[in-house]
Amino acid sequence: MALDQTPPLNSLGFAKAPADTRVVVAMSGGVDSSVVAAMLKDEGYDVVGVTLQLYDHGAALAKKGACCAGVDIQDARRVAEEMGFPHYVLDYENVFKDAVIDEFADSYLGGATPVPCIRCNERVKFKDLLETAKDLEADCMATGHYIQRKVGENGPELHAAADGNRDQSYFLFSTTEEQLSYLRFPLGHLPSKDDTRKLAAKYGLEVADKPDSQDICFVPNGDYAAVIRKLRPEAADPGNIVDTEGNVLGSHEGVIHYTIGQRRGLGIGGLADPLYVVKLDPERKEVVVGPKSMLATRKIPVREINWLGDAPLTSQAEWNIAVRVRSTRPPRDAILRPISETEAEVELLTAEEGVSPGQACVFYDPESTRIFGGGWIHRG
């Protein structure tokens, strides 16, 4: 009887030696992607590092003279030199501005609260960069994201990271089945970020103690309004702060300074009960405030859905799932009612406060770590 001569799968899931497996690593210059590149190189893979230059802090998007993007690129290049693999820098500033930054500004102008990191993954990293990896004849592309890719009965599945405190599934819900078949996330199984830094020290990487990025990359000081004013000067148009009956309580210097659920900094002190931002009306240039009870939401309209379930979204009238409506909140039990392949209504079993148009609504299997995709919250 003939013996099965099929070679075992390597750590990236290919039936060939690591040396015969080319992997493009998306390198941001941070410790996570640097460790991925070093680890795969150490395992013997044919590693190619690619860094995208996405923005220029010396331009109109941030403080004059700052150049964090340049520092990150140099850090990525240094890791490649230390570990001995090729590294390329691709200028994607125009693509990034068109696909991410402009929509970020327009969403704020429209009274929404956008999540540009999701759009960057969707429209730049997992689209154009992934195609570049294929052009380089890579077998797969690896990133430093904290999320897991597992192979189930029907193919690759997306799962939350082992470390719930580092899980980035909220920002990766729009990853398609086709992209998932090509992507790898080597850090998703690690118990904690400390393990990543230990690996960085093991490989002697200078970025081992580099701080994590806390802000949106093109808003390094957290001042969203300043960035939007430079991109859309009309965003600073003044207007009124009104209650739900239309009574004027104060004035503001642009709706971009406010978010749904905000309480502090409204400039309307002296009232008996605390008020919260419950609605932004950019057309009327009004910030609408009301009691906290008005922030409670149970039914959420969702569109632009990316569905990762085994059966089609519309194959059931209802799905019992868990959803996350903010990156900082845990998943909550909900019912998903499809309207079409890309639209649905989500009903939360327990009301959530501060649900805002422009945020993502990410779907989870309540019985496991699997992500069923998600969509974007919009006004009903």
Tab-separated table of C-alpha atoms in Angstrom:
chain	number	residue	atom	x	y	z
A	1	MET	CA	0.000	0.000	0.000
A	2	ALA	CA	1.380	3.409	-0.993
A	3	LEU	CA	2.181	5.754	1.858
A	4	ASP	CA	0.838	9.311	1.905
A	5	GLN	CA	3.806	11.501	0.975
A	6	THR	CA	1.989	14.807	1.562
A	7	PRO	CA	4.250	17.024	3.691
A	8	PRO	CA	2.847	18.345	6.964
A	9	LEU	CA	1.440	21.849	7.124
A	10	ASN	CA	3.819	24.551	8.290
A	11	SER	CA	2.819	27.119	10.936
A	12	LEU	CA	1.149	29.303	8.278
A	13	GLY	CA	-0.942	26.407	6.960
A	14	PHE	CA	0.974	25.484	3.786
A	15	ALA	CA	2.127	21.997	2.862
A	16	LYS	CA	5.706	23.002	2.156
A	17	ALA	CA	8.850	24.060	3.944
A	18	PRO	CA	8.938	27.553	5.477
A	19	ALA	CA	11.855	28.450	3.191
A	20	ASP	CA	9.587	27.804	0.207
A	21	THR	CA	6.770	29.935	1.654
A	22	ARG	CA	6.885	33.644	0.912
A	23	VAL	CA	5.024	35.889	3.344
A	24	VAL	CA	4.615	39.646	3.109
A	25	VAL	CA	4.476	41.252	6.545
A	26	ALA	CA	2.613	44.562	6.851
A	27	MET	CA	5.034	46.531	9.043
A	28	SER	CA	3.822	49.682	10.787
A	29	GLY	CA	7.050	50.235	12.692
A	30	GLY	CA	5.471	49.215	16.002
A	31	VAL	CA	6.422	46.317	18.225
A	32	ASP	CA	3.563	44.009	17.118
A	33	SER	CA	4.252	43.863	13.378
A	34	SER	CA	8.001	43.928	14.032
A	35	VAL	CA	7.707	40.797	16.178
A	36	VAL	CA	5.629	39.071	13.491
A	37	ALA	CA	8.306	39.754	10.880
A	38	ALA	CA	11.170	38.689	13.162
A	39	MET	CA	9.377	35.559	14.333
A	40	LEU	CA	8.552	34.379	10.813
A	41	LYS	CA	12.082	35.101	9.636
A	42	ASP	CA	13.435	33.147	12.613
A	43	GLU	CA	11.190	30.221	11.657
A	44	GLY	CA	12.791	30.184	8.222
A	45	TYR	CA	10.115	31.801	6.077
A	46	ASP	CA	10.862	33.897	2.988
A	47	VAL	CA	9.842	37.210	4.581
A	48	VAL	CA	9.275	40.483	2.735
A	49	GLY	CA	8.463	43.557	4.820
A	50	VAL	CA	6.229	46.292	3.413
A	51	THR	CA	5.465	49.619	5.095
A	52	LEU	CA	2.873	52.075	3.838
A	53	GLN	CA	3.604	55.770	4.126
A	54	LEU	CA	0.082	56.953	4.780
A	55	TYR	CA	0.375	60.533	5.935
A	56	ASP	CA	2.838	63.378	6.487
A	57	HIS	CA	2.738	65.089	9.853
A	58	GLY	CA	4.710	67.944	8.366
A	59	ALA	CA	1.714	68.796	6.172
A	60	ALA	CA	-1.629	70.281	7.163
A	61	LEU	CA	-2.800	67.324	9.202
A	62	ALA	CA	-0.878	67.835	12.426
A	63	LYS	CA	1.564	69.977	14.338
A	64	LYS	CA	4.223	71.595	12.204
A	65	GLY	CA	7.543	69.782	12.317
A	66	ALA	CA	6.197	66.518	13.705
A	67	CYS	CA	7.065	63.447	11.673
A	68	CYS	CA	5.894	60.331	13.489
A	69	ALA	CA	5.281	58.568	10.206
A	70	GLY	CA	8.935	59.004	9.282
A	71	VAL	CA	10.114	57.593	12.624
A	72	ASP	CA	7.864	54.540	12.235
A	73	ILE	CA	9.180	53.879	8.736
A	74	GLN	CA	12.752	54.050	9.989
A	75	ASP	CA	11.930	51.643	12.829
A	76	ALA	CA	10.451	49.137	10.369
A	77	ARG	CA	13.462	49.447	8.081
A	78	ARG	CA	15.835	48.909	11.014
A	79	VAL	CA	14.046	45.687	12.026
A	80	ALA	CA	14.351	44.383	8.457
A	81	GLU	CA	18.066	45.161	8.437
A	82	GLU	CA	18.594	43.514	11.832
A	83	MET	CA	16.764	40.328	10.786
A	84	GLY	CA	18.071	40.243	7.216
A	85	PHE	CA	15.013	40.412	4.956
A	86	PRO	CA	14.014	42.891	2.224
A	87	HIS	CA	11.842	45.872	3.111
A	88	TYR	CA	9.868	48.200	0.860
A	89	VAL	CA	8.140	51.518	1.555
A	90	LEU	CA	5.102	52.375	-0.564
A	91	ASP	CA	3.767	55.927	-0.823
A	92	TYR	CA	0.022	55.680	-0.198
A	93	GLU	CA	-0.597	59.211	1.047
A	94	ASN	CA	-3.035	60.135	-1.720
A	95	VAL	CA	-4.923	56.845	-1.453
A	96	PHE	CA	-5.129	57.185	2.323
A	97	LYS	CA	-6.401	60.754	2.128
A	98	ASP	CA	-9.065	59.885	-0.442
A	99	ALA	CA	-10.189	56.613	1.140
A	100	VAL	CA	-9.898	57.400	4.854
A	101	ILE	CA	-9.136	60.978	5.903
A	102	ASP	CA	-11.681	62.740	3.681
A	103	GLU	CA	-14.483	60.412	4.808
A	104	PHE	CA	-13.419	60.928	8.425
A	105	ALA	CA	-13.846	64.685	8.045
A	106	ASP	CA	-17.106	64.401	6.097
A	107	SER	CA	-18.582	61.990	8.654
A	108	TYR	CA	-17.925	64.413	11.486
A	109	LEU	CA	-19.455	67.200	9.413
A	110	GLY	CA	-22.521	64.997	8.967
A	111	GLY	CA	-22.925	64.530	12.704
A	112	ALA	CA	-21.554	60.980	12.823
A	113	THR	CA	-18.701	59.556	14.890
A	114	PRO	CA	-16.444	57.716	12.419
A	115	VAL	CA	-13.913	54.929	13.024
A	116	PRO	CA	-11.151	55.579	10.459
A	117	CYS	CA	-9.031	52.598	11.572
A	118	ILE	CA	-11.703	50.246	10.197
A	119	ARG	CA	-11.794	52.041	6.844
A	120	CYS	CA	-7.990	51.945	6.675
A	121	ASN	CA	-7.965	48.166	7.123
A	122	GLU	CA	-10.833	47.749	4.686
A	123	ARG	CA	-9.783	50.131	1.917
A	124	VAL	CA	-5.998	50.295	2.139
A	125	LYS	CA	-4.234	47.566	4.140
A	126	PHE	CA	-6.495	44.624	3.261
A	127	LYS	CA	-7.158	45.868	-0.263
A	128	ASP	CA	-4.262	47.638	-1.979
A	129	LEU	CA	-1.522	46.250	0.265
A	130	LEU	CA	-2.941	42.754	-0.049
A	131	GLU	CA	-2.867	43.068	-3.834
A	132	THR	CA	0.747	44.242	-3.600
A	133	ALA	CA	1.552	41.091	-1.604
A	134	LYS	CA	0.051	38.977	-4.368
A	135	ASP	CA	2.074	40.918	-6.965
A	136	LEU	CA	5.179	39.964	-4.976
A	137	GLU	CA	4.094	36.323	-5.393
A	138	ALA	CA	3.606	35.871	-1.657
A	139	ASP	CA	1.673	32.864	-0.387
A	140	CYS	CA	0.032	35.004	2.284
A	141	MET	CA	0.175	38.340	4.121
A	142	ALA	CA	0.740	38.545	7.871
A	143	THR	CA	-0.085	41.432	10.216
A	144	GLY	CA	0.414	42.243	13.886
A	145	HIS	CA	-3.294	42.500	14.671
A	146	TYR	CA	-4.629	40.785	17.780
A	147	ILE	CA	-7.253	38.539	16.250
A	148	GLN	CA	-7.357	34.860	15.321
A	149	ARG	CA	-7.902	33.045	12.056
A	150	LYS	CA	-9.110	29.484	12.535
A	151	VAL	CA	-9.987	26.914	9.891
A	152	GLY	CA	-13.459	25.475	10.391
A	153	GLU	CA	-15.568	22.954	8.480
A	154	ASN	CA	-16.461	25.558	5.850
A	155	GLY	CA	-13.107	27.302	5.608
A	156	PRO	CA	-11.288	30.083	7.466
A	157	GLU	CA	-13.132	31.771	10.320
A	158	LEU	CA	-12.461	35.003	12.176
A	159	HIS	CA	-12.164	34.695	15.960
A	160	ALA	CA	-11.471	37.104	18.798
A	161	ALA	CA	-7.935	37.243	20.192
A	162	ALA	CA	-6.996	35.091	23.163
A	163	ASP	CA	-6.261	38.256	25.145
A	164	GLY	CA	-9.591	40.034	25.473
A	165	ASN	CA	-7.860	43.248	26.534
A	166	ARG	CA	-5.966	43.381	23.214
A	167	ASP	CA	-8.662	41.983	20.928
A	168	GLN	CA	-9.011	44.043	17.723
A	169	SER	CA	-12.014	42.267	16.203
A	170	TYR	CA	-14.087	45.463	16.360
A	171	PHE	CA	-11.693	47.069	13.877
A	172	LEU	CA	-11.516	44.050	11.549
A	173	PHE	CA	-15.166	43.053	11.104
A	174	SER	CA	-15.131	44.102	7.435
A	175	THR	CA	-12.487	41.506	6.535
A	176	THR	CA	-14.031	39.466	3.720
A	177	GLU	CA	-13.933	35.693	3.287
A	178	GLU	CA	-11.587	36.105	0.315
A	179	GLN	CA	-9.212	38.308	2.316
A	180	LEU	CA	-9.361	35.949	5.270
A	181	SER	CA	-8.160	33.071	3.116
A	182	TYR	CA	-4.970	35.041	2.383
A	183	LEU	CA	-4.327	36.748	5.734
A	184	ARG	CA	-2.486	35.433	8.789
A	185	PHE	CA	-2.448	36.850	12.340
A	186	PRO	CA	0.440	35.193	14.228
A	187	LEU	CA	-0.078	37.118	17.499
A	188	GLY	CA	-3.775	36.420	18.020
A	189	HIS	CA	-3.203	33.352	20.193
A	190	LEU	CA	-0.803	35.026	22.654
A	191	PRO	CA	-2.113	35.371	26.230
A	192	SER	CA	-0.973	38.988	26.652
A	193	LYS	CA	0.970	41.909	25.172
A	194	ASP	CA	3.786	41.110	27.616
A	195	ASP	CA	4.414	37.940	25.611
A	196	THR	CA	4.845	40.041	22.469
A	197	ARG	CA	7.385	42.301	24.161
A	198	LYS	CA	9.256	39.264	25.483
A	199	LEU	CA	9.519	37.983	21.909
A	200	ALA	CA	10.786	41.395	20.783
A	201	ALA	CA	13.481	41.223	23.458
A	202	LYS	CA	14.318	37.653	22.451
A	203	TYR	CA	14.966	38.760	18.874
A	204	GLY	CA	16.929	41.796	20.074
A	205	LEU	CA	14.604	44.329	18.458
A	206	GLU	CA	15.164	47.971	19.371
A	207	VAL	CA	11.392	48.548	19.298
A	208	ALA	CA	10.840	46.089	22.178
A	209	ASP	CA	9.973	48.914	24.589
A	210	LYS	CA	8.337	51.238	22.047
A	211	PRO	CA	5.037	52.613	23.451
A	212	ASP	CA	1.765	51.555	21.857
A	213	SER	CA	-0.004	54.071	19.650
A	214	GLN	CA	-3.034	55.479	21.483
A	215	ASP	CA	-4.505	57.918	18.979
A	216	ILE	CA	-5.688	57.789	15.381
A	217	CYS	CA	-2.462	57.892	13.376
A	218	PHE	CA	-3.188	61.168	11.584
A	219	VAL	CA	-4.467	62.794	14.797
A	220	PRO	CA	-1.480	62.212	17.092
A	221	ASN	CA	-2.499	64.695	19.788
A	222	GLY	CA	-6.146	63.613	19.898
A	223	ASP	CA	-7.442	66.958	18.628
A	224	TYR	CA	-9.920	65.747	16.001
A	225	ALA	CA	-11.511	69.162	15.640
A	226	ALA	CA	-8.220	70.841	14.668
A	227	VAL	CA	-7.625	68.310	11.886
A	228	ILE	CA	-11.169	68.647	10.559
A	229	ARG	CA	-11.016	72.461	10.600
A	230	LYS	CA	-7.924	72.346	8.383
A	231	LEU	CA	-9.565	69.913	5.979
A	232	ARG	CA	-13.056	71.431	6.070
A	233	PRO	CA	-12.907	75.075	7.295
A	234	GLU	CA	-16.710	75.333	7.250
A	235	ALA	CA	-16.808	72.759	10.056
A	236	ALA	CA	-16.251	75.522	12.616
A	237	ASP	CA	-19.501	77.309	11.785
A	238	PRO	CA	-21.148	78.381	15.064
A	239	GLY	CA	-24.655	77.416	16.085
A	240	ASN	CA	-26.964	76.846	19.007
A	241	ILE	CA	-27.188	74.272	21.758
A	242	VAL	CA	-30.877	73.443	22.150
A	243	ASP	CA	-33.046	71.119	24.185
A	244	THR	CA	-35.383	68.583	22.621
A	245	GLU	CA	-38.139	71.202	22.406
A	246	GLY	CA	-35.916	73.566	20.438
A	247	ASN	CA	-35.266	75.998	23.265
A	248	VAL	CA	-31.864	77.664	22.972
A	249	LEU	CA	-29.655	76.914	25.995
A	250	GLY	CA	-26.333	78.179	24.685
A	251	SER	CA	-24.076	78.438	21.659
A	252	HIS	CA	-21.208	76.410	20.157
A	253	GLU	CA	-18.336	76.881	17.710
A	254	GLY	CA	-19.023	73.895	15.474
A	255	VAL	CA	-20.776	70.535	15.817
A	256	ILE	CA	-17.424	68.813	15.268
A	257	HIS	CA	-16.574	69.561	18.898
A	258	TYR	CA	-19.343	67.271	20.170
A	259	THR	CA	-20.168	63.562	20.213
A	260	ILE	CA	-23.302	61.620	21.142
A	261	GLY	CA	-23.365	60.960	24.872
A	262	GLN	CA	-21.074	63.856	25.772
A	263	ARG	CA	-21.802	65.540	29.099
A	264	ARG	CA	-18.768	67.629	29.997
A	265	GLY	CA	-17.708	70.796	28.239
A	266	LEU	CA	-21.151	71.775	26.974
A	267	GLY	CA	-20.931	75.290	28.373
A	268	ILE	CA	-24.519	75.309	29.652
A	269	GLY	CA	-23.992	75.093	33.406
A	270	GLY	CA	-26.466	76.183	36.041
A	271	LEU	CA	-29.190	73.705	35.104
A	272	ALA	CA	-30.872	71.550	37.738
A	273	ASP	CA	-30.297	68.199	35.997
A	274	PRO	CA	-27.296	67.081	33.941
A	275	LEU	CA	-27.787	67.106	30.169
A	276	TYR	CA	-26.119	65.012	27.487
A	277	VAL	CA	-25.677	65.375	23.751
A	278	VAL	CA	-28.456	63.227	22.294
A	279	LYS	CA	-28.362	64.387	18.662
A	280	LEU	CA	-26.200	66.394	16.265
A	281	ASP	CA	-27.998	68.290	13.491
A	282	PRO	CA	-25.317	69.631	11.131
A	283	GLU	CA	-27.833	71.065	8.648
A	284	ARG	CA	-29.351	73.302	11.321
A	285	LYS	CA	-25.962	73.667	13.050
A	286	GLU	CA	-27.582	72.511	16.280
A	287	VAL	CA	-26.340	70.407	19.170
A	288	VAL	CA	-29.369	68.823	20.807
A	289	VAL	CA	-29.138	67.947	24.495
A	290	GLY	CA	-31.443	65.980	26.763
A	291	PRO	CA	-31.589	63.735	29.848
A	292	LYS	CA	-29.484	60.597	30.062
A	293	SER	CA	-32.556	58.424	29.551
A	294	MET	CA	-32.746	59.625	25.926
A	295	LEU	CA	-29.411	57.974	25.180
A	296	ALA	CA	-30.772	54.504	25.792
A	297	THR	CA	-31.186	52.596	22.506
A	298	ARG	CA	-32.471	49.109	21.779
A	299	LYS	CA	-33.053	49.089	18.014
A	300	ILE	CA	-30.105	49.869	15.748
A	301	PRO	CA	-30.277	50.161	11.933
A	302	VAL	CA	-27.154	48.660	10.338
A	303	ARG	CA	-25.981	48.766	6.711
A	304	GLU	CA	-22.929	47.900	4.598
A	305	ILE	CA	-22.940	44.522	6.336
A	306	ASN	CA	-20.035	42.132	5.841
A	307	TRP	CA	-21.410	38.702	6.787
A	308	LEU	CA	-19.024	35.882	7.752
A	309	GLY	CA	-21.520	33.236	8.833
A	310	ASP	CA	-21.638	29.789	7.241
A	311	ALA	CA	-25.202	30.246	5.965
A	312	PRO	CA	-26.342	33.357	4.044
A	313	LEU	CA	-27.481	36.266	6.189
A	314	THR	CA	-30.988	36.195	4.717
A	315	SER	CA	-31.409	32.432	5.183
A	316	GLN	CA	-32.985	33.144	8.593
A	317	ALA	CA	-35.522	35.726	9.680
A	318	GLU	CA	-33.658	36.194	12.962
A	319	TRP	CA	-30.199	35.426	14.333
A	320	ASN	CA	-29.409	35.237	18.039
A	321	ILE	CA	-26.041	36.942	18.330
A	322	ALA	CA	-23.992	39.248	20.536
A	323	VAL	CA	-23.013	42.693	19.282
A	324	ARG	CA	-20.435	45.307	20.161
A	325	VAL	CA	-21.396	48.910	19.396
A	326	ARG	CA	-18.202	50.534	20.703
A	327	SER	CA	-14.651	49.215	20.703
A	328	THR	CA	-14.429	49.768	24.470
A	329	ARG	CA	-17.619	47.902	25.357
A	330	PRO	CA	-18.164	44.153	25.733
A	331	PRO	CA	-20.536	42.301	23.388
A	332	ARG	CA	-24.211	42.382	24.364
A	333	ASP	CA	-26.933	39.836	23.555
A	334	ALA	CA	-29.061	40.874	20.601
A	335	ILE	CA	-31.336	39.728	17.793
A	336	LEU	CA	-30.273	40.372	14.203
A	337	ARG	CA	-33.114	40.747	11.692
A	338	PRO	CA	-31.900	40.864	8.055
A	339	ILE	CA	-33.532	43.257	5.601
A	340	SER	CA	-31.238	42.380	2.704
A	341	GLU	CA	-27.765	40.883	2.255
A	342	THR	CA	-26.243	44.154	3.412
A	343	GLU	CA	-28.878	45.728	5.709
A	344	ALA	CA	-30.468	44.666	8.972
A	345	GLU	CA	-32.017	45.818	12.213
A	346	VAL	CA	-30.326	44.857	15.454
A	347	GLU	CA	-32.417	44.702	18.607
A	348	LEU	CA	-30.473	44.767	21.856
A	349	LEU	CA	-31.953	42.695	24.675
A	350	THR	CA	-30.737	45.381	27.068
A	351	ALA	CA	-30.624	49.016	26.001
A	352	GLU	CA	-27.220	50.643	25.392
A	353	GLU	CA	-26.396	54.311	25.880
A	354	GLY	CA	-24.584	56.503	23.383
A	355	VAL	CA	-25.115	54.391	20.254
A	356	SER	CA	-23.897	56.716	17.510
A	357	PRO	CA	-24.224	56.800	13.712
A	358	GLY	CA	-20.836	56.233	12.104
A	359	GLN	CA	-19.745	53.623	14.637
A	360	ALA	CA	-19.524	49.928	13.823
A	361	CYS	CA	-21.883	47.237	15.051
A	362	VAL	CA	-19.901	43.990	15.158
A	363	PHE	CA	-21.578	40.561	15.310
A	364	TYR	CA	-20.322	37.730	17.550
A	365	ASP	CA	-21.342	34.141	18.139
A	366	PRO	CA	-22.628	34.194	21.750
A	367	GLU	CA	-21.449	30.595	22.223
A	368	SER	CA	-17.848	30.978	21.015
A	369	THR	CA	-15.119	33.459	20.066
A	370	ARG	CA	-16.191	33.591	16.417
A	371	ILE	CA	-16.972	36.874	14.661
A	372	PHE	CA	-19.875	36.837	12.196
A	373	GLY	CA	-18.920	40.157	10.624
A	374	GLY	CA	-20.756	43.420	11.207
A	375	GLY	CA	-21.878	46.669	9.652
A	376	TRP	CA	-22.156	50.412	10.134
A	377	ILE	CA	-24.699	52.118	12.383
A	378	HIS	CA	-26.761	54.732	10.588
A	379	ARG	CA	-29.707	56.926	11.379
A	380	GLY	CA	-33.048	55.204	11.249
